[in-house]
Tab-separated table of C-alpha atoms and ligand atoms in Angstrom:
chain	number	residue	atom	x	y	z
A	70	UNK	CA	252.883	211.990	-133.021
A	71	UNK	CA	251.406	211.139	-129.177
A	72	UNK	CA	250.142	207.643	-129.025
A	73	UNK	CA	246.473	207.860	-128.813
A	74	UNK	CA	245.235	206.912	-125.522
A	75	UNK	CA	244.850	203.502	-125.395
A	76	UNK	CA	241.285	202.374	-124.494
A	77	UNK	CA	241.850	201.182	-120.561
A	78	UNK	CA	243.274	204.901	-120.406
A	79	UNK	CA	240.704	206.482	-122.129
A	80	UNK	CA	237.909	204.558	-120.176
A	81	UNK	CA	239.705	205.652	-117.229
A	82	UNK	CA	238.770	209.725	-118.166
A	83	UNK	CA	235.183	207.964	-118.389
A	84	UNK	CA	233.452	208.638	-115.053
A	85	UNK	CA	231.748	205.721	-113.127
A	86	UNK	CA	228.026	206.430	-113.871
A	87	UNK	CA	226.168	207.141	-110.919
A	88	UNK	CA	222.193	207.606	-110.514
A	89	UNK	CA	221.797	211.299	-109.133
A	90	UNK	CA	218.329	210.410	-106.513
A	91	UNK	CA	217.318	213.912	-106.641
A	92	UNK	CA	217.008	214.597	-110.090
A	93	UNK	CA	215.378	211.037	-110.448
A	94	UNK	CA	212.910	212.109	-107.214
A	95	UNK	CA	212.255	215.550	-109.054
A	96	UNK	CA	210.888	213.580	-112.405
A	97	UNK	CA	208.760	211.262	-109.795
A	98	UNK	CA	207.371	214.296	-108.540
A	99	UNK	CA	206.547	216.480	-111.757
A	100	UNK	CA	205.237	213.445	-113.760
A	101	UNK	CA	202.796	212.837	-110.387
A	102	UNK	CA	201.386	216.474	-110.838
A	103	UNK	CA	199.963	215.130	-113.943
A	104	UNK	CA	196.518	214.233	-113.178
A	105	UNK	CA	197.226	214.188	-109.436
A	106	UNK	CA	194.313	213.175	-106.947
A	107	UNK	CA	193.495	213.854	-103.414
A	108	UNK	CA	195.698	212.442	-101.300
A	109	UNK	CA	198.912	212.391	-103.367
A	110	UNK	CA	198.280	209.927	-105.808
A	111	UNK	CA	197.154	210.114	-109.477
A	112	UNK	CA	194.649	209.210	-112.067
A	113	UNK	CA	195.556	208.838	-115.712
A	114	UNK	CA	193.592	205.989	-117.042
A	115	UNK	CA	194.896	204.850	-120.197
A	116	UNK	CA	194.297	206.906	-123.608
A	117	UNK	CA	192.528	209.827	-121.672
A	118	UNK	CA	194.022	213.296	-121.806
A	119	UNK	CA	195.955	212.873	-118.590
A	120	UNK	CA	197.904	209.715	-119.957
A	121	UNK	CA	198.304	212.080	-123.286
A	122	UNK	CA	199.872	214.997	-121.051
A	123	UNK	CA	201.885	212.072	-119.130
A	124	UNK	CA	203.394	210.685	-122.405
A	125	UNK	CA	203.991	214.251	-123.759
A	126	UNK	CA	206.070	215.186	-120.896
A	127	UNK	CA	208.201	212.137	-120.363
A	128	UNK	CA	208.677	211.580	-124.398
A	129	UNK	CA	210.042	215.212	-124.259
A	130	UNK	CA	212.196	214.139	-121.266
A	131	UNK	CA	214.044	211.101	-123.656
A	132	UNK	CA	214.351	213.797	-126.236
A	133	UNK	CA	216.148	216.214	-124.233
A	134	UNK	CA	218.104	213.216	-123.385
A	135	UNK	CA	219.012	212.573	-126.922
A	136	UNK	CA	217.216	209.492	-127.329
A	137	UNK	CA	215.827	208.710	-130.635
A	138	UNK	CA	212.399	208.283	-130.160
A	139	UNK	CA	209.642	206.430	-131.983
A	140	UNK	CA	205.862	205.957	-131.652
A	141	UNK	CA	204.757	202.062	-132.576
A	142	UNK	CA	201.010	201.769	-134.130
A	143	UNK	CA	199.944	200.811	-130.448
A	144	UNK	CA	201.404	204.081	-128.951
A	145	UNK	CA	204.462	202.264	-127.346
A	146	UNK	CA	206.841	205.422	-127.099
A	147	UNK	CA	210.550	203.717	-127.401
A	148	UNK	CA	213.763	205.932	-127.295
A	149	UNK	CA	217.289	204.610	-128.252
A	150	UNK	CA	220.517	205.641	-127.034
A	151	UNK	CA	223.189	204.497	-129.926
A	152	UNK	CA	225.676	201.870	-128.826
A	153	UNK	CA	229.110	201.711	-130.257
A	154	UNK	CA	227.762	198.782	-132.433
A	155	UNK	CA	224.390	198.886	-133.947
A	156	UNK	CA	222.965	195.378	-132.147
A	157	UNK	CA	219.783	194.794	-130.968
A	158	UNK	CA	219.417	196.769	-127.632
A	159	UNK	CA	219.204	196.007	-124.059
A	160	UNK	CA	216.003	198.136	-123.017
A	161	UNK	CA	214.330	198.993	-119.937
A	162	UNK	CA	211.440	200.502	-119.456
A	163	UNK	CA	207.677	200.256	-117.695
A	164	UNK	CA	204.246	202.291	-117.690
A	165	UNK	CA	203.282	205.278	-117.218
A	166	UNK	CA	199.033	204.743	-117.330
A	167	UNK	CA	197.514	204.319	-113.966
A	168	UNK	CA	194.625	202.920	-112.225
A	169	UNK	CA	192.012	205.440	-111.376
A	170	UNK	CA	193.292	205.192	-107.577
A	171	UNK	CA	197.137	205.283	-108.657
A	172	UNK	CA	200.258	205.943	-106.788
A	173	UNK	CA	203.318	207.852	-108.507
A	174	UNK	CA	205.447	205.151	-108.746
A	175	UNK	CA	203.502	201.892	-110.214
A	176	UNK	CA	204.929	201.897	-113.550
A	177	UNK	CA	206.205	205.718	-113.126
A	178	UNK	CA	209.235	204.354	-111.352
A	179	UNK	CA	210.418	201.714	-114.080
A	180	UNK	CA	210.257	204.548	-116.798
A	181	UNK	CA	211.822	207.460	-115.155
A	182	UNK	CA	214.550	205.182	-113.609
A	183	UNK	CA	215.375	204.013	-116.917
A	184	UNK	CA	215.276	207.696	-118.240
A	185	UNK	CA	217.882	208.155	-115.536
A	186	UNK	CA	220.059	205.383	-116.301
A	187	UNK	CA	220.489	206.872	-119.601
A	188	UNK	CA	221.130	210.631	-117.879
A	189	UNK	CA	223.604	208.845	-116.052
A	190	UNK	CA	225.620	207.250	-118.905
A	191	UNK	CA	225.062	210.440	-120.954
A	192	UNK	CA	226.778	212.475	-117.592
A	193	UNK	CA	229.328	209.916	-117.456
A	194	UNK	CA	230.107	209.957	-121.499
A	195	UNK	CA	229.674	206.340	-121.467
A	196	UNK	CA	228.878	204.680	-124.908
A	197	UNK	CA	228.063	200.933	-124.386
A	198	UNK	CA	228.569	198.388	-127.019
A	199	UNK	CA	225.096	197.765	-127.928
A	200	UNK	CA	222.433	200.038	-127.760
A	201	UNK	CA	220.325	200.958	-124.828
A	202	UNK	CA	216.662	201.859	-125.164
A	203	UNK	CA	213.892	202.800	-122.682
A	204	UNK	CA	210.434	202.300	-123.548
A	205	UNK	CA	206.572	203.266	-121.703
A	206	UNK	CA	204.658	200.497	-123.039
A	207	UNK	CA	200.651	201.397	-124.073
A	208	UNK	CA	197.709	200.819	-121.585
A	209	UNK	CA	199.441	197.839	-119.033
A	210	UNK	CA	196.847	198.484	-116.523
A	211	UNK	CA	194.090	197.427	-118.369
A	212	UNK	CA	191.632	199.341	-115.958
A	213	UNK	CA	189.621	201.041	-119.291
A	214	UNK	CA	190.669	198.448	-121.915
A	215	UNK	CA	191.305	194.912	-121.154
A	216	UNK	CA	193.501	192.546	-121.075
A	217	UNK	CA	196.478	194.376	-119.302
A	218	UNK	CA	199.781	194.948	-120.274
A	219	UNK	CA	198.138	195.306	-123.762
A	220	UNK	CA	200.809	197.443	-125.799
A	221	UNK	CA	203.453	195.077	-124.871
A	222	UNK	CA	201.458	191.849	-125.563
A	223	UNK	CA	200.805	193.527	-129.092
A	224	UNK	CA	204.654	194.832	-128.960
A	225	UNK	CA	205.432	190.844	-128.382
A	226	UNK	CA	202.736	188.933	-131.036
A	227	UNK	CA	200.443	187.947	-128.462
A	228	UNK	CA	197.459	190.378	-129.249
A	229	UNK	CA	196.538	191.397	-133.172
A	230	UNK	CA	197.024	195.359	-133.808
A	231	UNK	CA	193.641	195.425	-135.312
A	232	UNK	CA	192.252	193.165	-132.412
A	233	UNK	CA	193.580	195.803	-129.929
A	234	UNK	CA	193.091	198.816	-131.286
A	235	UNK	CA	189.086	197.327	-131.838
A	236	UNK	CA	189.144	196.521	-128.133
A	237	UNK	CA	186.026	198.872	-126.295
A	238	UNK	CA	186.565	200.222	-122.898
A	239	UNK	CA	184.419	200.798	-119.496
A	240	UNK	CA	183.422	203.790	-120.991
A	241	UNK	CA	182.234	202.524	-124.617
A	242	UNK	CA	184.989	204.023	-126.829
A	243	UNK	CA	187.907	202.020	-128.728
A	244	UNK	CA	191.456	201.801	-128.199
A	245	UNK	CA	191.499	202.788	-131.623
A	246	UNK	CA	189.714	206.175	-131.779
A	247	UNK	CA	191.719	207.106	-128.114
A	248	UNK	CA	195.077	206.483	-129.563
A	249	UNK	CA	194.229	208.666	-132.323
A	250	UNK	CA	192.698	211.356	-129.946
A	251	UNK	CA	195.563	211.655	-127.982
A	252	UNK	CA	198.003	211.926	-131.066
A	253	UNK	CA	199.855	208.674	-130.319
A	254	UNK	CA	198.684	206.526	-133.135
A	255	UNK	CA	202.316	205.894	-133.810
A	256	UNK	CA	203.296	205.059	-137.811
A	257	UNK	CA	206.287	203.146	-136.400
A	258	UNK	CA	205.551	199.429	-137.036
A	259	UNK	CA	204.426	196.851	-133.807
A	260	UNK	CA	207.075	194.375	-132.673
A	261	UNK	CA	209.478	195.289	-135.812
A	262	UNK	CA	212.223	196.257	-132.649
A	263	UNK	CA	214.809	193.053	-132.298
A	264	UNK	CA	215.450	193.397	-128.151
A	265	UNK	CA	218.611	191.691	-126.365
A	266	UNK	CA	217.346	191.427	-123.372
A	267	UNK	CA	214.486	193.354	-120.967
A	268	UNK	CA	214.560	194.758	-117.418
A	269	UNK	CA	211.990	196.061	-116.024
A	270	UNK	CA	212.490	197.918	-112.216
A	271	UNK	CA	209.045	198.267	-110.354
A	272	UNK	CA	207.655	198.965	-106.797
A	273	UNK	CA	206.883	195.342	-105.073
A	274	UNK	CA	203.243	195.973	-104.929
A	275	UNK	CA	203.152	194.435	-101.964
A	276	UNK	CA	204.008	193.924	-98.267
A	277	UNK	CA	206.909	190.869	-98.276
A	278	UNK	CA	210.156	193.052	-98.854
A	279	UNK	CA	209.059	195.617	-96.215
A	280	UNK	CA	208.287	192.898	-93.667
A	281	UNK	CA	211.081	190.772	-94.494
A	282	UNK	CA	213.228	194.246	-94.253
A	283	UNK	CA	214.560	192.907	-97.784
A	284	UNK	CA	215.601	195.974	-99.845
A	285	UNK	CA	215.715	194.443	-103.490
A	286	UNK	CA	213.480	191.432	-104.702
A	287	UNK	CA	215.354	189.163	-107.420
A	288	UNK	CA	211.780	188.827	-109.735
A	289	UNK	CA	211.850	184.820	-110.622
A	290	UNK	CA	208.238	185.782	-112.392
A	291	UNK	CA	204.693	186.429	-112.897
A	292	UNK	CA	201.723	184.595	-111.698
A	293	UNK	CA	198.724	183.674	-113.678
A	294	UNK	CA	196.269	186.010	-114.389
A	295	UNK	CA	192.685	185.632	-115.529
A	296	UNK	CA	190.269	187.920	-115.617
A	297	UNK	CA	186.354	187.318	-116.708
A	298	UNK	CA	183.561	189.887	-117.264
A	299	UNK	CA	179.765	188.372	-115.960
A	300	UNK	CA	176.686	189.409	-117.102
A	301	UNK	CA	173.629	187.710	-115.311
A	302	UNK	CA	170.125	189.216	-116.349
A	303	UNK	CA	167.006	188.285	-114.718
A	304	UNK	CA	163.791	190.289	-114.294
A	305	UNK	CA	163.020	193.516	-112.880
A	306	UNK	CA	160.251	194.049	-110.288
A	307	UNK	CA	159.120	195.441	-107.566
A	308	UNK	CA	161.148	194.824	-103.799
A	309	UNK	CA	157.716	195.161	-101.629
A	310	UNK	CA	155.665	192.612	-103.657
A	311	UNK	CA	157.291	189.943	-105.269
A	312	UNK	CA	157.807	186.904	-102.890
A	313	UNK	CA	161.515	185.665	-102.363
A	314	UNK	CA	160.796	182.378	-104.061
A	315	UNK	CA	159.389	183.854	-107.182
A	316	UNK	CA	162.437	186.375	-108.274
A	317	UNK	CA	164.840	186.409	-110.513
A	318	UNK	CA	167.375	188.804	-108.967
A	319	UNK	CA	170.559	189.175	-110.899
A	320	UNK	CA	172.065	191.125	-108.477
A	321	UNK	CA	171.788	188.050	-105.785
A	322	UNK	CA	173.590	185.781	-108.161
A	323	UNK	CA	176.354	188.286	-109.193
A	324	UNK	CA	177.116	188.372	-104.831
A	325	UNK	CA	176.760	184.870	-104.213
A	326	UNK	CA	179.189	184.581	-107.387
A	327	UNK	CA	181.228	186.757	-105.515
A	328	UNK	CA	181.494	185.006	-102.243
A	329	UNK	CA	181.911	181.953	-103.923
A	330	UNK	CA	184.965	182.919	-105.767
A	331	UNK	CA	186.181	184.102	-102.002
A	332	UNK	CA	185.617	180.750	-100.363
A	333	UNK	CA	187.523	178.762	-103.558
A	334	UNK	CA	190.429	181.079	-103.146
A	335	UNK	CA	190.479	179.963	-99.006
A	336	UNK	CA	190.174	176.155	-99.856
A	337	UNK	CA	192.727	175.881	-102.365
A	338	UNK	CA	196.453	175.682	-102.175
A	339	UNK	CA	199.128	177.487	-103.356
A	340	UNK	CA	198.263	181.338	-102.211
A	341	UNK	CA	194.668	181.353	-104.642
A	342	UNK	CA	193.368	185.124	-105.344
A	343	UNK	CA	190.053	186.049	-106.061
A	344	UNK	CA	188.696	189.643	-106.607
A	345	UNK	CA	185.752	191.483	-107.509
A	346	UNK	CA	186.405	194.972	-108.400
A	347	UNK	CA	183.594	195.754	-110.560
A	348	UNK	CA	179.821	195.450	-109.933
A	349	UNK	CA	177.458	197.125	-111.780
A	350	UNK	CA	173.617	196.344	-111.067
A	351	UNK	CA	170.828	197.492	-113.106
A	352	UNK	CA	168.347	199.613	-112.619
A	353	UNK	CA	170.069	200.567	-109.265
A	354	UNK	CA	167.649	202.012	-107.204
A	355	UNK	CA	166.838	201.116	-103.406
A	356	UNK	CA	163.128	199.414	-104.511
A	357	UNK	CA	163.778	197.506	-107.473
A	358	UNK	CA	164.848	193.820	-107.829
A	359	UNK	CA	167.794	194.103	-110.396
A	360	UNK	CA	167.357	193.002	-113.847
A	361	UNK	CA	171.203	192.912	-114.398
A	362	UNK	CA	174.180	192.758	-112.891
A	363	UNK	CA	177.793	193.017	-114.511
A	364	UNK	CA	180.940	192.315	-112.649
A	365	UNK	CA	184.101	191.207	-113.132
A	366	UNK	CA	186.377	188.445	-111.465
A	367	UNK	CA	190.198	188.379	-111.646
A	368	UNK	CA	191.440	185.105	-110.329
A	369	UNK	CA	195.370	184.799	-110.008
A	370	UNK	CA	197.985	181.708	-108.816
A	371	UNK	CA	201.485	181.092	-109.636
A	372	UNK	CA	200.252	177.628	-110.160
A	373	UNK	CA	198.572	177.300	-113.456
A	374	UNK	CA	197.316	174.073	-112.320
A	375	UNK	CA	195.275	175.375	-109.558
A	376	UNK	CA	194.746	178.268	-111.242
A	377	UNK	CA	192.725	176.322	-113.740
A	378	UNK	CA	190.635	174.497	-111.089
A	379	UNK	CA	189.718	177.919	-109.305
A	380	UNK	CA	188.075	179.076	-112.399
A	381	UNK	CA	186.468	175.401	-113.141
A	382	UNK	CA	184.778	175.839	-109.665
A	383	UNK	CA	183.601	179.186	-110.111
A	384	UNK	CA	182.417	179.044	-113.148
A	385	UNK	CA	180.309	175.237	-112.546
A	386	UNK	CA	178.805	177.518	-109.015
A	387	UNK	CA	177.841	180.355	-111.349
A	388	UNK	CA	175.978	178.006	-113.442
A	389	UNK	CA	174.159	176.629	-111.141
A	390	UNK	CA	173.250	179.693	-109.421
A	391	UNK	CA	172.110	181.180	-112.347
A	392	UNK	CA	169.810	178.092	-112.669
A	393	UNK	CA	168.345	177.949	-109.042
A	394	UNK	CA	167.611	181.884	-109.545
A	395	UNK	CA	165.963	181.364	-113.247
A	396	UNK	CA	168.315	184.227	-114.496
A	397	UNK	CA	169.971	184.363	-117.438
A	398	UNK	CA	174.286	184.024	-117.243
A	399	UNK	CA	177.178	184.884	-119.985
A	400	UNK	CA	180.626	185.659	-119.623
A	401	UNK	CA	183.940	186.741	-122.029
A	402	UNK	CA	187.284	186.378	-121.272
A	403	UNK	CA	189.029	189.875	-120.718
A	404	UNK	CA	192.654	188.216	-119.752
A	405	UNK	CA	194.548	184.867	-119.658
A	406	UNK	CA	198.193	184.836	-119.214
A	407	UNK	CA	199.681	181.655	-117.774
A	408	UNK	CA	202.206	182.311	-115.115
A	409	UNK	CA	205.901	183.487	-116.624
A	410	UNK	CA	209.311	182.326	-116.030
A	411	UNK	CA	211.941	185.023	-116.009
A	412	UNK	CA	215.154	184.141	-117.472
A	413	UNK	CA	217.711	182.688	-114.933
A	414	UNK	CA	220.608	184.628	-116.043
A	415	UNK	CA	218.689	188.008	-115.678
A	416	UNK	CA	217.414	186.711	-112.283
A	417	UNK	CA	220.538	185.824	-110.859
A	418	UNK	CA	222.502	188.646	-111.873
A	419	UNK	CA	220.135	190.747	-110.625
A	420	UNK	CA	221.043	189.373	-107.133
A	421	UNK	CA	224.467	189.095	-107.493
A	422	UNK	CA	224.496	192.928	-108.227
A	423	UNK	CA	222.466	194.094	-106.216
A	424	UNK	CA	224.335	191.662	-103.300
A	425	UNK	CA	227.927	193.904	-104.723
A	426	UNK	CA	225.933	197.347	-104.027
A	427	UNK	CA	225.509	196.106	-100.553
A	428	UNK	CA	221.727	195.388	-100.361
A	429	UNK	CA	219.886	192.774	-98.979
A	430	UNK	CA	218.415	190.751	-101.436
A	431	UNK	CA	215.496	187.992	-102.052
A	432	UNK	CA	213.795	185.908	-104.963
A	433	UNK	CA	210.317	186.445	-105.401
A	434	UNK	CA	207.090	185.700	-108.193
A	435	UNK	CA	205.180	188.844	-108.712
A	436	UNK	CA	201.524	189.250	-107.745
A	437	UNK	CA	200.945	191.966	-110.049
A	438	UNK	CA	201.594	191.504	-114.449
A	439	UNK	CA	204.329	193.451	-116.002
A	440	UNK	CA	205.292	194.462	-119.375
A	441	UNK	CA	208.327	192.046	-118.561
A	442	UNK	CA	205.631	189.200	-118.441
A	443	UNK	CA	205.162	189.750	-122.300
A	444	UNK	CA	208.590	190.816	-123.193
A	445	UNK	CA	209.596	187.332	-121.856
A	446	UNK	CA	208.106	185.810	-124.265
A	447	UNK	CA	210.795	187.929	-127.114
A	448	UNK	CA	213.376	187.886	-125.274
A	449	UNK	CA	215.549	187.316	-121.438
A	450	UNK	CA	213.759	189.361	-119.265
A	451	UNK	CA	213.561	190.295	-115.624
A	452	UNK	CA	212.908	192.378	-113.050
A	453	UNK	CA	214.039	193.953	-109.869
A	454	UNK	CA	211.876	195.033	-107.344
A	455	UNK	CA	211.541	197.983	-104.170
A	456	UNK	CA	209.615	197.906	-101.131
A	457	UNK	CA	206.123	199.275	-101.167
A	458	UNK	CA	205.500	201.174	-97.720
A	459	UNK	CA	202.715	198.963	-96.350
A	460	UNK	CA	202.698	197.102	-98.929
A	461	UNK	CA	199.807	199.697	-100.659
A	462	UNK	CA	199.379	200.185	-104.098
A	463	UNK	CA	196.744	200.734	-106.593
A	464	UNK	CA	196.341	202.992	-103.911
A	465	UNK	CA	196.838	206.769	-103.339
A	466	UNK	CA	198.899	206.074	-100.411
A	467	UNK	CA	201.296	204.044	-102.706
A	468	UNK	CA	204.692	205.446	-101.191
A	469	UNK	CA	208.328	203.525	-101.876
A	470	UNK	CA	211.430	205.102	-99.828
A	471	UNK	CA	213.755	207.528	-101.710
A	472	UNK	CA	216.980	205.122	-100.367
A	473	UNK	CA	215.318	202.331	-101.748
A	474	UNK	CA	214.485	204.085	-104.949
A	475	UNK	CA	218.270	204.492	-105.335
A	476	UNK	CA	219.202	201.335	-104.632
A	477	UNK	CA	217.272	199.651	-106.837
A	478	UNK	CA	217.940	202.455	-109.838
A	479	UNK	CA	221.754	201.099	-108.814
A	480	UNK	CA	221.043	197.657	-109.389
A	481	UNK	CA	219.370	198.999	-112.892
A	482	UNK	CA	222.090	200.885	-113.833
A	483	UNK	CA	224.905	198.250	-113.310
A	484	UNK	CA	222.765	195.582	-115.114
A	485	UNK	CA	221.426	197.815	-117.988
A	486	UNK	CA	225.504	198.739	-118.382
A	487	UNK	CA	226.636	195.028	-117.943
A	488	UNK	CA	223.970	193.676	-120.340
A	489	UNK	CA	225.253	196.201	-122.805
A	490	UNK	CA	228.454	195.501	-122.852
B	167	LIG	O1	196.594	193.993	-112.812
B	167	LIG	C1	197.801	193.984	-112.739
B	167	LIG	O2	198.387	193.075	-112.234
B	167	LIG	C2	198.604	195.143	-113.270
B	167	LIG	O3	198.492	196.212	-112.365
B	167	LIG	N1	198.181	195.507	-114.578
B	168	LIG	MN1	202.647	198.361	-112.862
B	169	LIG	MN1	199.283	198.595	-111.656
C-alpha cells in the first residue's frame, strides 16, 4: 500500500492563499449600491431597512462561503469556518452600518476583507488549526442609537442586552423594536462565543498615512471617547421686543457651549477634540428667541487624563452660562470609553508582516472607536490600518486606493492564517 503523503507533502499540493483584489473590489462595490447617496457614498443608519438589506446580502455572502452563521440577541451576524481542532477562533471582522454621510469602506472594508480571507483559504483548501470566524458587529456607529460600537460592547459585557436593546434613537424608536423589524433579533446568545484573538482591518480615517506616504498603520489603540447630549431650556419670546438683558435664549447658551468646548480643545495638550455635530433649537423660526436647544458634544484624547479635564471645563462653563442666561441646563451621558491598549503581540506582528509583504509601515492610536476597542477587553486584539484619500471619511468622498486595499487584506490574511495556526 502507497505511503500516505506525509503532511509537508500534502501541504505542499495546498496552494499559498492569495487575496484576489477584484473579487474583493466587486463586493466593495455591490454592498455600496445598498443605500447609495449622491456622490458615491452611502447611507444605512443602523437598524433601518438599508442596514437590513446590507446584512441580508453580506450574511448570504458567508453562507455561500460555507460559513456557519449565527445571529446573537443584539443582531451581531458571526460566521465560522471549522478549524482542524474545535478551539476558540481567531475572528476578524468590522461594520457594516454607516453614518448618514458614509463612505463604502468605513466598516465595509473590515467585513468584506475578512469575507475574503476566508474565500481565499477556501480557494486555497487550507484548513487552519483553530477556527476562523468573521463577524459584522450591530450598530458601531452609534449615529441613531448611542453609545457606539454598541453590539460589540454588549458582545464583550460592557452594555446589558436589555439596557441596549431599551436604548431610544434620534428618531424616538428602540433598538429593540428595530432589531425585531429588520428580522435580526438573533436567538443566538450575547457574548456566549470564547474568541482567541481579534483583528480588525479598517480605513485610517484620517490624513497621517497618506501624508506620511505610509501604506499600513500598526494600530497601538483607541483614544478616549465621550460623548454628552445637552438640553438647555429657557423661554420663548418674541426677537423684536424683548431687550437683550432680559432673555433667556437657550439657543445662545447651546453656541457659546459650543465655542467653549472649541477653545478647551486649543488650550490643552495632547491633540484635545471637541465636536458639535448635533444642534437642534426649538421653535426654530427666524423671529423667535429659542426656548430649547439640544446638542451634543463628543470630546476625544488618547490621554484619559486630559480627557477628563476637557470635560471638567466644559461642563463648569456650561453651568455657568446657563446661570448668567437664567435658562434651565441637563445633560446624559451617551458614551464613555477610556482610551484602549491593543495587545503588543497583535501590534507588532502586524508590522513585522506587513514589513515581509514589502510595505511601509507605522504605529499609530486611532481617532475613530472600533469594535476592536471592545473586543480588547475579551481578548488580544488589533488592528491594521489603510490610507484614507485626503484623509475624508464620514464623508461621501471617503475613497481608500485599490493597491492599498490589497495590501492591507495581505497583511490580514497572513495574520488571520498565522494566528490560526
Ligand atoms: O465615532 C466613531 O469614532 C466611530 O465612527 N463610531
Ligand atoms: Mn468604522
Ligand atoms: Mn464610522
Amino acid at each position: 500500500m502507497s505511503a500516505a503523503p506525509d503532511k509537508a507533502c500534502a501541504a505542499a499540493q495546498e496552494a499559498a492563499p492569495r487575496i484576489d483584489l477584484a473579487r474583493l473590489l466587486a463586493r466593495i462595490e455591490a454592498l455600496a449600491q445598498v443605500g447609495a447617496i449622491e456622490g458615491g457614498g452611502v447611507c444605512r443608519l443602523a437598524l433601518s431597512d438599508e442596514d437590513r438589506a446590507g446584512r441580508d446580502l453580506v450574511a448570504g455572502w458567508m453562507r455561500e462561503l460555507g460559513l456557519d452563521v449565527t445571529i446573537d440577541a443584539i443582531g451581531n451576524v458571526v460566521g465560522v469556518r471549522a478549524g482542524r481542532e474545535a478551539l476558540a477562533p481567531v475572528m476578524t471582522g468590522s461594520h457594516i452600518d454607516t453614518v448618514r454621510t458614509g463612505g463604502r469602506y468605513d466598516g465595509n472594508l473590515g467585513v468584506l476583507a475578512g469575507l475574503e480571507v476566508i474565500a481565499a483559504l477556501n480557494d486555497a483548501g487550507i484548513v487552519t488549526r483553530r477556527p476562523v470566524a468573521m463577524a459584522f458587529f450591530t450598530n458601531e456607529e452609534g449615529a441613531r442609537f448611542a453609545p457606539d460600537m454598541m453590539g460589540s460592547l454588549v458582545c464583550q459585557g460592557g452594555l446589558p442586552l436589555d439596557e441596549a436593546l431599551r436604548t431610544k434613537g434620534i428618531d424616538g424608536t428602540t433598538v429593540g423594536e428595530n432589531l425585531a423589524r429588520i428580522g435580526y433579533a438573533g436567538d443566538a446568545p450575547v457574548g456566549a462565543r470564547e474568541v482567541h484573538a481579534f483583528v480588525e482591518l479598517h480605513v485610517e480615517q484620517g490624513p497621517l498615512l497618506e501624508h506620511e506616504g505610509v501604506t499600513i498603520g500598526a494600530v497601538t489603540g483607541v483614544q478616549g471617547i465621550h460623548w454628552t447630549e445637552f438640553v438647555v431650556e429657557g423661554t420663548s419670546n418674541h426677537a423684536g421686543t424683548t431687550p437683550m438683558a432680559l432673555r433667556h435664549d437657550a439657543g445662545i447658551v447651546a453656541m457659546q457651549i459650543a465655542c467653549h468646548a472649541r477653545e478647551v480643545a486649543r488650550e490643552l495638550s495632547g491633540g484635545q477634540l471637541a465636536t458639535v455635530g448635533h444642534m437642534k433649537l426649538t421653535p426654530d423660526l427666524v423671529n423667535v428667541i429659542p426656548n430649547r436647544a439640544e446638542f451634543t458634544l463628543d470630546l476625544r484624547n488618547t490621554d484619559a487624563g486630559v480627557l477628563a479635564e476637557a470635560v471638567q471645563r466644559v461642563f463648569a462653563f456650561a453651568q455657568a452660562a446657563a446661570q448668567a442666561e437664567g435658562v434651565r441646563i441637563t445633560h446624559r451621558s451617551l458614551a464613555d470609553f477610556a482610551p484602549v491598549a491593543f495587545d503588543e503581540r497583535i501590534v507588532s506582528r502586524v508590522e513585522a508582516i506587513a514589513r515581509q509583504r514589502g510595505h511601509s509601515v507605522r504605529r499609530m492610536p486611532s481617532g475613530a472607536g472600533h469594535d476592536a476597542q471592545m473586543l480588547a477587553r475579551m481578548c488580544p486584539a488589533g488592528m491594521i490600518f489603510v490610507p484614507s484619500v485626503a484623509g475624508l471619511s464620514h464623508n461621501v468622498a471617503e475613497y481608500t486606493h485599490g493597491h492599498d486595499i490589497e495590501a492591507g487584506a495581505g497583511v490580514l490574511l497572513d495574520l488571520l492564517m498565522e494566528l490560526a495556526g
